[in-house]
Every structure is written in C-alpha cells, then in structure tokens.
PDB file of C-alpha atoms and ligand atoms in Angstrom:
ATOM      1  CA  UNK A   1     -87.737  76.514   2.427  1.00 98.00           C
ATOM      2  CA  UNK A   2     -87.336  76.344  -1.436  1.00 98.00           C
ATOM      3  CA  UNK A   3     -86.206  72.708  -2.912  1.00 98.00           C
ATOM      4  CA  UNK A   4     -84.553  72.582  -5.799  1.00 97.00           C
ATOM      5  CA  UNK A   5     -85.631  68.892  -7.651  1.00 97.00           C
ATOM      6  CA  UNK A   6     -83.378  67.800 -10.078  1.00 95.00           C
ATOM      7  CA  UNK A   7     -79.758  66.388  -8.142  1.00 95.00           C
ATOM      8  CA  UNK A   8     -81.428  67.605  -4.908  1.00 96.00           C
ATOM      9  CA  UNK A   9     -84.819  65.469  -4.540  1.00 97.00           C
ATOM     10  CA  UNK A  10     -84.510  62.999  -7.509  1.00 96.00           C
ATOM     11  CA  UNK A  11     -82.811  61.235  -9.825  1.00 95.00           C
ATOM     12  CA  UNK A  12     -82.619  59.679 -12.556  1.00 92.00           C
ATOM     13  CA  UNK A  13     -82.584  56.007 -13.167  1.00 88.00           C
ATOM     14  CA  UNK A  14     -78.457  55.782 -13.613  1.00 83.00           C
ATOM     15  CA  UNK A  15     -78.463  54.132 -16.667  1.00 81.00           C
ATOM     16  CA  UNK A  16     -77.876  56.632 -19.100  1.00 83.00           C
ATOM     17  CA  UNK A  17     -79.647  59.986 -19.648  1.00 88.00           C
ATOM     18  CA  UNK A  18     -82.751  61.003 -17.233  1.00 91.00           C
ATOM     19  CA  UNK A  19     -86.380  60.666 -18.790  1.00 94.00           C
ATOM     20  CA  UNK A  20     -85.866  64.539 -18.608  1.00 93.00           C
ATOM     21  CA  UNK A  21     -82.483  65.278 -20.806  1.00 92.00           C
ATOM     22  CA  UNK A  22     -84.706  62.166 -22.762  1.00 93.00           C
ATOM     23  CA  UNK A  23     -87.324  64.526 -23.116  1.00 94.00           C
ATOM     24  CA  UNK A  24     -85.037  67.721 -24.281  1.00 92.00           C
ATOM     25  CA  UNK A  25     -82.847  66.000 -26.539  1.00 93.00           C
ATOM     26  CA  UNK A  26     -86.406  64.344 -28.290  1.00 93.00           C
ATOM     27  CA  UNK A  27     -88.295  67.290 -28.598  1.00 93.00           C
ATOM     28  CA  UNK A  28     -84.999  69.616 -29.769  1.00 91.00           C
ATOM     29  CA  UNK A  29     -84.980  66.936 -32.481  1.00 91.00           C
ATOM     30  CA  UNK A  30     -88.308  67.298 -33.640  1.00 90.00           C
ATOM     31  CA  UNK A  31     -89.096  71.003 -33.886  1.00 88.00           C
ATOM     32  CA  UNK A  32     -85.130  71.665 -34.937  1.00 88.00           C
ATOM     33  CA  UNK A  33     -84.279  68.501 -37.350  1.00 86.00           C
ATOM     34  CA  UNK A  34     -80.766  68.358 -35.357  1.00 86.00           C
ATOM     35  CA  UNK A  35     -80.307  65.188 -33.195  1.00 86.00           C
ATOM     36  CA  UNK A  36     -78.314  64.689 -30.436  1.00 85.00           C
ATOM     37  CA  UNK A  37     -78.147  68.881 -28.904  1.00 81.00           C
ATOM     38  CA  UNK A  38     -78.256  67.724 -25.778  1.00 82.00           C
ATOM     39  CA  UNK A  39     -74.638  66.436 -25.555  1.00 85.00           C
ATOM     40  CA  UNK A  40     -73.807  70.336 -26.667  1.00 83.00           C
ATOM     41  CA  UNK A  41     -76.018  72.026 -23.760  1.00 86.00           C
ATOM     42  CA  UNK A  42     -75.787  72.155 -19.736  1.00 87.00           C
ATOM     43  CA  UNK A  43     -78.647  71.132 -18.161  1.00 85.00           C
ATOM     44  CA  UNK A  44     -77.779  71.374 -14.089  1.00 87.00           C
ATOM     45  CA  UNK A  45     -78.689  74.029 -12.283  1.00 86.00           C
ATOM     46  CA  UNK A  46     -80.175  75.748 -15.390  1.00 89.00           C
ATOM     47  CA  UNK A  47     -84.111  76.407 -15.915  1.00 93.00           C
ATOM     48  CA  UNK A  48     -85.727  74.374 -18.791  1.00 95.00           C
ATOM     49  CA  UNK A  49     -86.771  78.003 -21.109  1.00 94.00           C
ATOM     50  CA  UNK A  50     -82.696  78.266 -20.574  1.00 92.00           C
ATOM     51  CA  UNK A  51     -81.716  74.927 -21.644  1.00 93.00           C
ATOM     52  CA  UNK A  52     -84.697  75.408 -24.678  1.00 93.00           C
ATOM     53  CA  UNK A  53     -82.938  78.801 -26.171  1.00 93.00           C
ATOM     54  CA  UNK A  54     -79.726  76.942 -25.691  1.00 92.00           C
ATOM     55  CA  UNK A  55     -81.202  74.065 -27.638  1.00 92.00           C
ATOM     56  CA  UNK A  56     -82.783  76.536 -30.151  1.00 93.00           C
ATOM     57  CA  UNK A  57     -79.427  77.858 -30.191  1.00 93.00           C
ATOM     58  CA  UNK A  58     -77.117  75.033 -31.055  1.00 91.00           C
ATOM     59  CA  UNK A  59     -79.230  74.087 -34.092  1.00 91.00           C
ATOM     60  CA  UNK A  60     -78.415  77.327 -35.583  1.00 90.00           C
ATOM     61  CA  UNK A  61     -81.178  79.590 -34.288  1.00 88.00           C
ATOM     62  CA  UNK A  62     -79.253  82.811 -32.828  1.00 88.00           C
ATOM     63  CA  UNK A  63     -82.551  84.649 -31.394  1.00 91.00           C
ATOM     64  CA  UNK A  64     -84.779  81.822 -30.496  1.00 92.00           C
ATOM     65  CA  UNK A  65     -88.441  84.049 -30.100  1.00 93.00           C
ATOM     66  CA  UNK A  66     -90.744  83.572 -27.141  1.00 93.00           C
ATOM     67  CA  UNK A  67     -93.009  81.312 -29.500  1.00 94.00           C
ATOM     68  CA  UNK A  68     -90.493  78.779 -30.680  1.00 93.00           C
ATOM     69  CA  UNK A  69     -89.098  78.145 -27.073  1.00 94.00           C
ATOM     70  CA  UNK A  70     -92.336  77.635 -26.262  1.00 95.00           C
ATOM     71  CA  UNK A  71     -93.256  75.186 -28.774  1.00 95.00           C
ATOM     72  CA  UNK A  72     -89.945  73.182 -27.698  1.00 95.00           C
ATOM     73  CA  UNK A  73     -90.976  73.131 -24.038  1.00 96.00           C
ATOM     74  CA  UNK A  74     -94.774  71.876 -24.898  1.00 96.00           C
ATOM     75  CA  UNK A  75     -93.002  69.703 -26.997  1.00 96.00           C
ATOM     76  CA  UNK A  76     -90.789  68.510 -24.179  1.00 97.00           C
ATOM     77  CA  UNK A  77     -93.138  68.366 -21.638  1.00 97.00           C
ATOM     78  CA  UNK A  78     -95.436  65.828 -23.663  1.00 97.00           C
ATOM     79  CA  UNK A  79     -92.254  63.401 -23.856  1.00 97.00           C
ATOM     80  CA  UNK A  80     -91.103  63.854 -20.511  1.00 97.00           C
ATOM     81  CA  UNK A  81     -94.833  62.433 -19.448  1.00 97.00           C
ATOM     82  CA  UNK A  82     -94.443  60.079 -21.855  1.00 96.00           C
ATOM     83  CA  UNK A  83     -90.984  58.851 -20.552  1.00 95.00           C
ATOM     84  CA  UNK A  84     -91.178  58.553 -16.889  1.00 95.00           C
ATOM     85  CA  UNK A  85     -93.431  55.906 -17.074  1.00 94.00           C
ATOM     86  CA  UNK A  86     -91.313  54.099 -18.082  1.00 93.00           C
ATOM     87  CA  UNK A  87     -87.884  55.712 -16.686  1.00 94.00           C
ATOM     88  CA  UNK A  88     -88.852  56.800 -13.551  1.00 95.00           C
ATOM     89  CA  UNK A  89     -87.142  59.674 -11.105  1.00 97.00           C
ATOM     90  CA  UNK A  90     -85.998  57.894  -7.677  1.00 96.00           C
ATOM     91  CA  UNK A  91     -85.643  59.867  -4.509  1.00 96.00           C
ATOM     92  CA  UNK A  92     -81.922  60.610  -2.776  1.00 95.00           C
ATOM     93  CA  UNK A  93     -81.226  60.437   0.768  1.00 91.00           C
ATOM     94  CA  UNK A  94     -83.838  60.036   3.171  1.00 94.00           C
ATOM     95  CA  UNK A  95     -85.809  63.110   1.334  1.00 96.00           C
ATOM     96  CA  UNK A  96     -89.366  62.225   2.615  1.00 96.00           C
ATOM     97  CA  UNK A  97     -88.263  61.801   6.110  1.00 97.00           C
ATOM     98  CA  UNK A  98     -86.617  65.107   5.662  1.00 97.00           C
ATOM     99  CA  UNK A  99     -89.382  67.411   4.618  1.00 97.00           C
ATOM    100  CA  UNK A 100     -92.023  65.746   6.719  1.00 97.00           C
ATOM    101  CA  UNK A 101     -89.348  66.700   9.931  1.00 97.00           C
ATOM    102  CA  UNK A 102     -89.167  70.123   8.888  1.00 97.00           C
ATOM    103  CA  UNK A 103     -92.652  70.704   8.403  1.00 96.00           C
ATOM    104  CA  UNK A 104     -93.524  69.208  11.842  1.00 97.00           C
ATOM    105  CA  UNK A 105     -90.305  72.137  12.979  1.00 96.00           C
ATOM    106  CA  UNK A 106     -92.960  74.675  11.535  1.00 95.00           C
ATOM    107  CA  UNK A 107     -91.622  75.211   8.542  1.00 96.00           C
ATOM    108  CA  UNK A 108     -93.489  76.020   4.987  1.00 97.00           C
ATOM    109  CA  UNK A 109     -92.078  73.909   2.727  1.00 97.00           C
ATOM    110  CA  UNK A 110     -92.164  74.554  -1.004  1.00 97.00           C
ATOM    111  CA  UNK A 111     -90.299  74.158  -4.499  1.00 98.00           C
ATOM    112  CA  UNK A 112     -87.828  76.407  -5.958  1.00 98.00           C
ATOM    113  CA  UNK A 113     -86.890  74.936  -9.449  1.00 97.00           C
ATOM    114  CA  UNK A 114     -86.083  75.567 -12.887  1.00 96.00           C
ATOM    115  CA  UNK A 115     -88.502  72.702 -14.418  1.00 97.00           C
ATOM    116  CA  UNK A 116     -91.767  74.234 -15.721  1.00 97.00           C
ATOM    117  CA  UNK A 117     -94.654  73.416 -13.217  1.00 97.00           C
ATOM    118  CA  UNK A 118     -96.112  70.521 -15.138  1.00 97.00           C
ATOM    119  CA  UNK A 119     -92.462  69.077 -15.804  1.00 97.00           C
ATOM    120  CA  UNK A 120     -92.226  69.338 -11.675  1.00 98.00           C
ATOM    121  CA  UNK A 121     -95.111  67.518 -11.500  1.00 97.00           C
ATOM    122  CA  UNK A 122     -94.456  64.687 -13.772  1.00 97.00           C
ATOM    123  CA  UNK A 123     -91.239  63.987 -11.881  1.00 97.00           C
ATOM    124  CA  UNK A 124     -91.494  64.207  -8.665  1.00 97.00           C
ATOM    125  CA  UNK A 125     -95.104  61.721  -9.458  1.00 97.00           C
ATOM    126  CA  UNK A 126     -92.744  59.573 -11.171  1.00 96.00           C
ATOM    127  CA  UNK A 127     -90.579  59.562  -7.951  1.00 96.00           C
ATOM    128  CA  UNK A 128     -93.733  59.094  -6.065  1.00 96.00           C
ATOM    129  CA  UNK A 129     -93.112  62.379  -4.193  1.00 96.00           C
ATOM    130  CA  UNK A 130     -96.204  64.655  -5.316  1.00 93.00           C
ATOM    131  CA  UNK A 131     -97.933  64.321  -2.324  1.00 96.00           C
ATOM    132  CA  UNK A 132     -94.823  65.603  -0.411  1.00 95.00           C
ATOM    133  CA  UNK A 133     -94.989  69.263  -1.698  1.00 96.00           C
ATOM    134  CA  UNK A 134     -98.347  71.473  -2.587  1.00 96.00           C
ATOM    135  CA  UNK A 135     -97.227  72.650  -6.077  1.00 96.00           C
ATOM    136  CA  UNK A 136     -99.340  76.215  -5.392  1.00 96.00           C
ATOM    137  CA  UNK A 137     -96.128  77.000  -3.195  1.00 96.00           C
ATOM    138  CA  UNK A 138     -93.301  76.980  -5.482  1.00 96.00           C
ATOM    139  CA  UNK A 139     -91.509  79.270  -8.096  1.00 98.00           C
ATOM    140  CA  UNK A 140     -90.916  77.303 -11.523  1.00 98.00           C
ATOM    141  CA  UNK A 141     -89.161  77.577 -14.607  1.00 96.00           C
ATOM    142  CA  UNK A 142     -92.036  79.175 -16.129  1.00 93.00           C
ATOM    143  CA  UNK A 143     -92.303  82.085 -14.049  1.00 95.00           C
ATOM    144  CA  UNK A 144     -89.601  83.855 -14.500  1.00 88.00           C
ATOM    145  CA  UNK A 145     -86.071  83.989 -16.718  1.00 84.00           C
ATOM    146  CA  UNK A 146     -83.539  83.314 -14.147  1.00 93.00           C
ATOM    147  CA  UNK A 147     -83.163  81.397 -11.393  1.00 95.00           C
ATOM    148  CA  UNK A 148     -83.322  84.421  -9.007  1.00 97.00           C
ATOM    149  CA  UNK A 149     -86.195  85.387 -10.111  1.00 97.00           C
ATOM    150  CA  UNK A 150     -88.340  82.014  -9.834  1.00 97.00           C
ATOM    151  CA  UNK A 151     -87.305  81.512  -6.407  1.00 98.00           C
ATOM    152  CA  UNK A 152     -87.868  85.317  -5.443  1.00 97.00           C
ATOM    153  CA  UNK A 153     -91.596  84.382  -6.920  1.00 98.00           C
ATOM    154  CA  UNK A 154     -91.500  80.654  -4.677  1.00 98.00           C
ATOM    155  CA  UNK A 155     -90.641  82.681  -1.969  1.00 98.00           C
ATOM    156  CA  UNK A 156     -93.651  84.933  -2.382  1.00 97.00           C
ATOM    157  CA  UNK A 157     -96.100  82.150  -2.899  1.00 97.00           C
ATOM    158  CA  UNK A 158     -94.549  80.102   0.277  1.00 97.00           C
ATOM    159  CA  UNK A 159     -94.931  83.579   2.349  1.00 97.00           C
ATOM    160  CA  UNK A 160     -97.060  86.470   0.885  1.00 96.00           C
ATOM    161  CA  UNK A 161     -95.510  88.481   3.904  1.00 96.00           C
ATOM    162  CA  UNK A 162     -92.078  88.272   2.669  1.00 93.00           C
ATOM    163  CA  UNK A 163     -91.047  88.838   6.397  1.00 94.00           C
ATOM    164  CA  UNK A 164     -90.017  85.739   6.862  1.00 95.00           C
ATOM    165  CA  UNK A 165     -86.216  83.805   6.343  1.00 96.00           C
ATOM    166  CA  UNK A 166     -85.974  81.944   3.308  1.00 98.00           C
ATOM    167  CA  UNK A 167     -83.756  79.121   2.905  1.00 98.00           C
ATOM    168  CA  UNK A 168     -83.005  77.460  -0.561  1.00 98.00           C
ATOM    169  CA  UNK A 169     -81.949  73.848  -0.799  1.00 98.00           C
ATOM    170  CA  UNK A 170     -80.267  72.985  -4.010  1.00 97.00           C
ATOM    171  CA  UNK A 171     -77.020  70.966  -5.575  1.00 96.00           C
ATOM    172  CA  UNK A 172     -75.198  73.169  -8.183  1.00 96.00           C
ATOM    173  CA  UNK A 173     -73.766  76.542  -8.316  1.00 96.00           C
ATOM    174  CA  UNK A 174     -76.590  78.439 -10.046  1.00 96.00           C
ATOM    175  CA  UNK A 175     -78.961  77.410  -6.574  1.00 97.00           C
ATOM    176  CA  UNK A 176     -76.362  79.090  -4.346  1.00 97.00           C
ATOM    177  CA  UNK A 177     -75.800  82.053  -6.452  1.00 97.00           C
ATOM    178  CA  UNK A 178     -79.658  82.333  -6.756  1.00 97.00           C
ATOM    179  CA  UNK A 179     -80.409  82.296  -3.239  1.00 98.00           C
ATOM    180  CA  UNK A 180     -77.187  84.696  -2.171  1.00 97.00           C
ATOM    181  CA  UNK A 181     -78.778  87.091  -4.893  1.00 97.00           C
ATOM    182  CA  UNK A 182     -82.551  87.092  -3.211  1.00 97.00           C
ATOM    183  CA  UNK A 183     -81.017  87.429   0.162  1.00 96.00           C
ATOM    184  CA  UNK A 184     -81.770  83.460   1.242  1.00 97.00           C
ATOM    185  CA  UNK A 185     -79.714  81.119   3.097  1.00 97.00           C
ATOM    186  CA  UNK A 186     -78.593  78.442   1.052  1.00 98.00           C
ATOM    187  CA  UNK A 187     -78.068  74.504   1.721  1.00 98.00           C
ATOM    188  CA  UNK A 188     -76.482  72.848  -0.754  1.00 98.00           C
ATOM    189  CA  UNK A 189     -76.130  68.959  -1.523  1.00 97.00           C
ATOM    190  CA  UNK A 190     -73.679  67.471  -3.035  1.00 95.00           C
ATOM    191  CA  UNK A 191     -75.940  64.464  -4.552  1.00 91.00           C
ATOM    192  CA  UNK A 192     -75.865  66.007  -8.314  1.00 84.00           C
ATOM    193  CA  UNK A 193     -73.264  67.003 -10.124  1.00 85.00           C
ATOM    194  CA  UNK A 194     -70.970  69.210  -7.958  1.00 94.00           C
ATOM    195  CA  UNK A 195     -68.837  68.406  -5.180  1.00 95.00           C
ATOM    196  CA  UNK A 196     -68.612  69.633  -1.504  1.00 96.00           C
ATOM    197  CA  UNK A 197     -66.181  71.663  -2.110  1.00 96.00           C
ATOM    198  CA  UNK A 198     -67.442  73.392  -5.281  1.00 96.00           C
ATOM    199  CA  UNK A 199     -70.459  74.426  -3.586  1.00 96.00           C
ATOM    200  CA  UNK A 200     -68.889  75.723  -0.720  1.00 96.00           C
ATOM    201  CA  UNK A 201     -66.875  78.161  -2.499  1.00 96.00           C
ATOM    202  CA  UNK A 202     -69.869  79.606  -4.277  1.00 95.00           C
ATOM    203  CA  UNK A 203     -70.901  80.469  -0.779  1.00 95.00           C
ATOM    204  CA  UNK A 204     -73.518  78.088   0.894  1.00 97.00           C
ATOM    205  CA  UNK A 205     -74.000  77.896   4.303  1.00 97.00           C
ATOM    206  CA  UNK A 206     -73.831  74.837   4.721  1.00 97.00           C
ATOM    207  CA  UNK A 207     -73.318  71.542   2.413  1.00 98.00           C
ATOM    208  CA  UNK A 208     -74.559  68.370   3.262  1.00 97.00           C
ATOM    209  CA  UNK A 209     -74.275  64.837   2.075  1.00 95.00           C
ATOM    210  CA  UNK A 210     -77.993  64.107   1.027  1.00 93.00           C
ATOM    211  CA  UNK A 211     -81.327  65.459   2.445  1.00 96.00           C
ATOM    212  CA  UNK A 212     -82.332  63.551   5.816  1.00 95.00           C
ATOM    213  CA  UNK A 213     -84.303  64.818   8.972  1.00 96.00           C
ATOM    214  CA  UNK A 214     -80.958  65.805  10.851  1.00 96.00           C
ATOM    215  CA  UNK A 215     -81.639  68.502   8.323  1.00 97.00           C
ATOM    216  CA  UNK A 216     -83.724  70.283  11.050  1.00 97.00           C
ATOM    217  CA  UNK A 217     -80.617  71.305  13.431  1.00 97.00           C
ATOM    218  CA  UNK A 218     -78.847  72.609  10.366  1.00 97.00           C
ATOM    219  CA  UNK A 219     -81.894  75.205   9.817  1.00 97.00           C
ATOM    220  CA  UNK A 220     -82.461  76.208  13.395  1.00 96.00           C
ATOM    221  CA  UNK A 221     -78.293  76.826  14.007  1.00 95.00           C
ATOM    222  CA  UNK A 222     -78.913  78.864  10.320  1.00 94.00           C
ATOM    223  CA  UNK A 223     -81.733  80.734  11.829  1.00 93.00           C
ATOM    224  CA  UNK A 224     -79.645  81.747  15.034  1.00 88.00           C
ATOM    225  CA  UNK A 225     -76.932  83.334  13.176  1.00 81.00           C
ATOM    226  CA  UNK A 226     -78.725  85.465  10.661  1.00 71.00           C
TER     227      UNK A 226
HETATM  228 MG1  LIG B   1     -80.604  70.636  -9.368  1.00 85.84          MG
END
C-alpha cells in the first residue's frame, strides 16, 4: 500500500499556507526575484520538481533546465526544515491507528508521494509520524517525473516481486489517475482538497472520509474482487 502525504496523512496547521507552500513560495522568491508565485501555481496532487518548473515558469523562465529546478528544490527543502519547526504538519483521521492495523493484516506499507524524500521526511517528523513508515519503501518526487512513475518505483521498492496487488491511498485526482495508470487499486480521501464525489468520478474504488483502522475491511473486500 502506497500513501500519498500531503491531504492524505497530514496537514497543515490551518492558519494560512502549510510550512510546505511556505517553503515554495520562499525559495521561488529567492533564486527567481518574483514574490508571491505560489498564489499562480497548483500544488495538490502535483510532485514538488512539477510545482518547481511551474514556479520557474511563472517568473518568466519558459524551459526551466534540470539544474535550476534543482537549485529551487535544495533551496526549498532547506526552508521547509527550517519552517516546520515552527509550523508543524498534524495528522488526519485516526492515521496511526490505521497503518499499524494494516500492517498487523500483513500488509507492506510504504509511501507513494510527490515530495522529494528529504521533504517526506521533514513532514511527516514534524507530524511526528516518521517512525510510522520506513522511508527505503517509498517512491518520491525525486525519482521520477510523474506521478505514475514514482509510485510504479514505490511499488518496486515495497515488493521487488512485483507479483503482488498494489493499492494507492491518496486525496486528489492526480493519485487516482496515477494508480489506474500502474494498474493499482486506488483509495481515495476526501480530507484535502477534493470532494467525494470528485474523486469518485476519476475512478477510485473506494472513497473514504479520513484514514482509520476500519480501513482494513475496505482492502480485503478490494482484494476479493480484483
Ligand atoms: Mg495529496
């Protein structure tokens, strides 16, 4: 099972932006000289090397290289250390409880995320939910360009096999189209930005309220009908 963070595990504090659109709209400002790109970008759903060209973008760079989104993301990720001490992620729903009854069900739980690895880190510490997940078995916004292609890399890391079902947990459109593209089941939440009813169109399986151990009869009836 691949977790999506943002809007699925965590949140942000609630009073304005998270430590993490913090972190991108600070760092866009100091290697562009444009303030305030963050209102112009989408951040849900959307890996951070995505929301960087968009960035890059917006401040009137048409063909952002490799090199200067990567100076934005180092950039980024020093600020979004910086700002969770003091704005720190909080978990949804009964998320702990959740993952610890799955695991006991047997299965291998993991991340599947658009946040570069260390950006993972720093948030779900901040939510004091790192020793929930082993970050070796996850797919990241660093490892790939799309969303498909991070969790098709989770996937591998979580089962080197590939023989067994994956299921993807994740609140926005670009989760559900992700995991429909790699062939996953998908379990969507609508605890970010979309409603039930927007993510079941896109085609999950299933959408639930929050994350919470009752979690487990959702997978196994999943696991029947494939
Ligand atoms: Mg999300």
């Amino acid at each position: 099972m691949l977790f999506d963070i943002d809007g699925t595990l965590v949140t942000g504090p609630g009073n304005g932006p998270s430590a993490g659109v913090r972190a991108m709209g600070e760092s866009s400002r100091a290697v562009t000289g444009v303030g305030e790109l963050h209102t112009r970008v989408e951040f849900a759903g959307r890996t951070d090397l995505q929301i960087a060209r968009d960035l890059l973008t917006q401040a009137g760079n048409p063909s952002p290289s490799p090199a200067d989104v990567q100076k934005l993301i180092d950039q980024y990720v020093t600020l979004l250390e910086r700002w969770v001490q003091t704005r720190r992620y909080r978990t949804i729903g009964n998320v702990r409880e959740g993952v610890i009854a799955l695991r006991v069900a047997g299965a291998t739980v993991g991340l599947g995320t658009g946040n570069v690895k260390r950006g993972a880190e720093a948030k779900l510490r901040s939510a004091g939910l790192d020793d929930l997940f082993d970050l070796e078995l996850g797919g990241y916004g660093d490892d790939g360009d799309s969303r498909e292609e991070l969790l098709r890399i989770g996937a591998r890391r979580c089962d080197p096999t590939g023989a067994l079902p994956v299921i993807v947990v994740g609140d926005t459109p670009h989760d559900v189209r992700a995991a429909r593209a790699i062939g996953a089941g998908c379990i969507a939440v609508h605890t970010g930005s979309y409603d039930a009813r927007a993510l079941a169109d896109c085609g999950a399986d299933v959408v639930l309220p929050c994350i919470e151990p009752s979690i487990v009869s959702v997978v196994r009836a999943m696991l029947m009908l494939r």
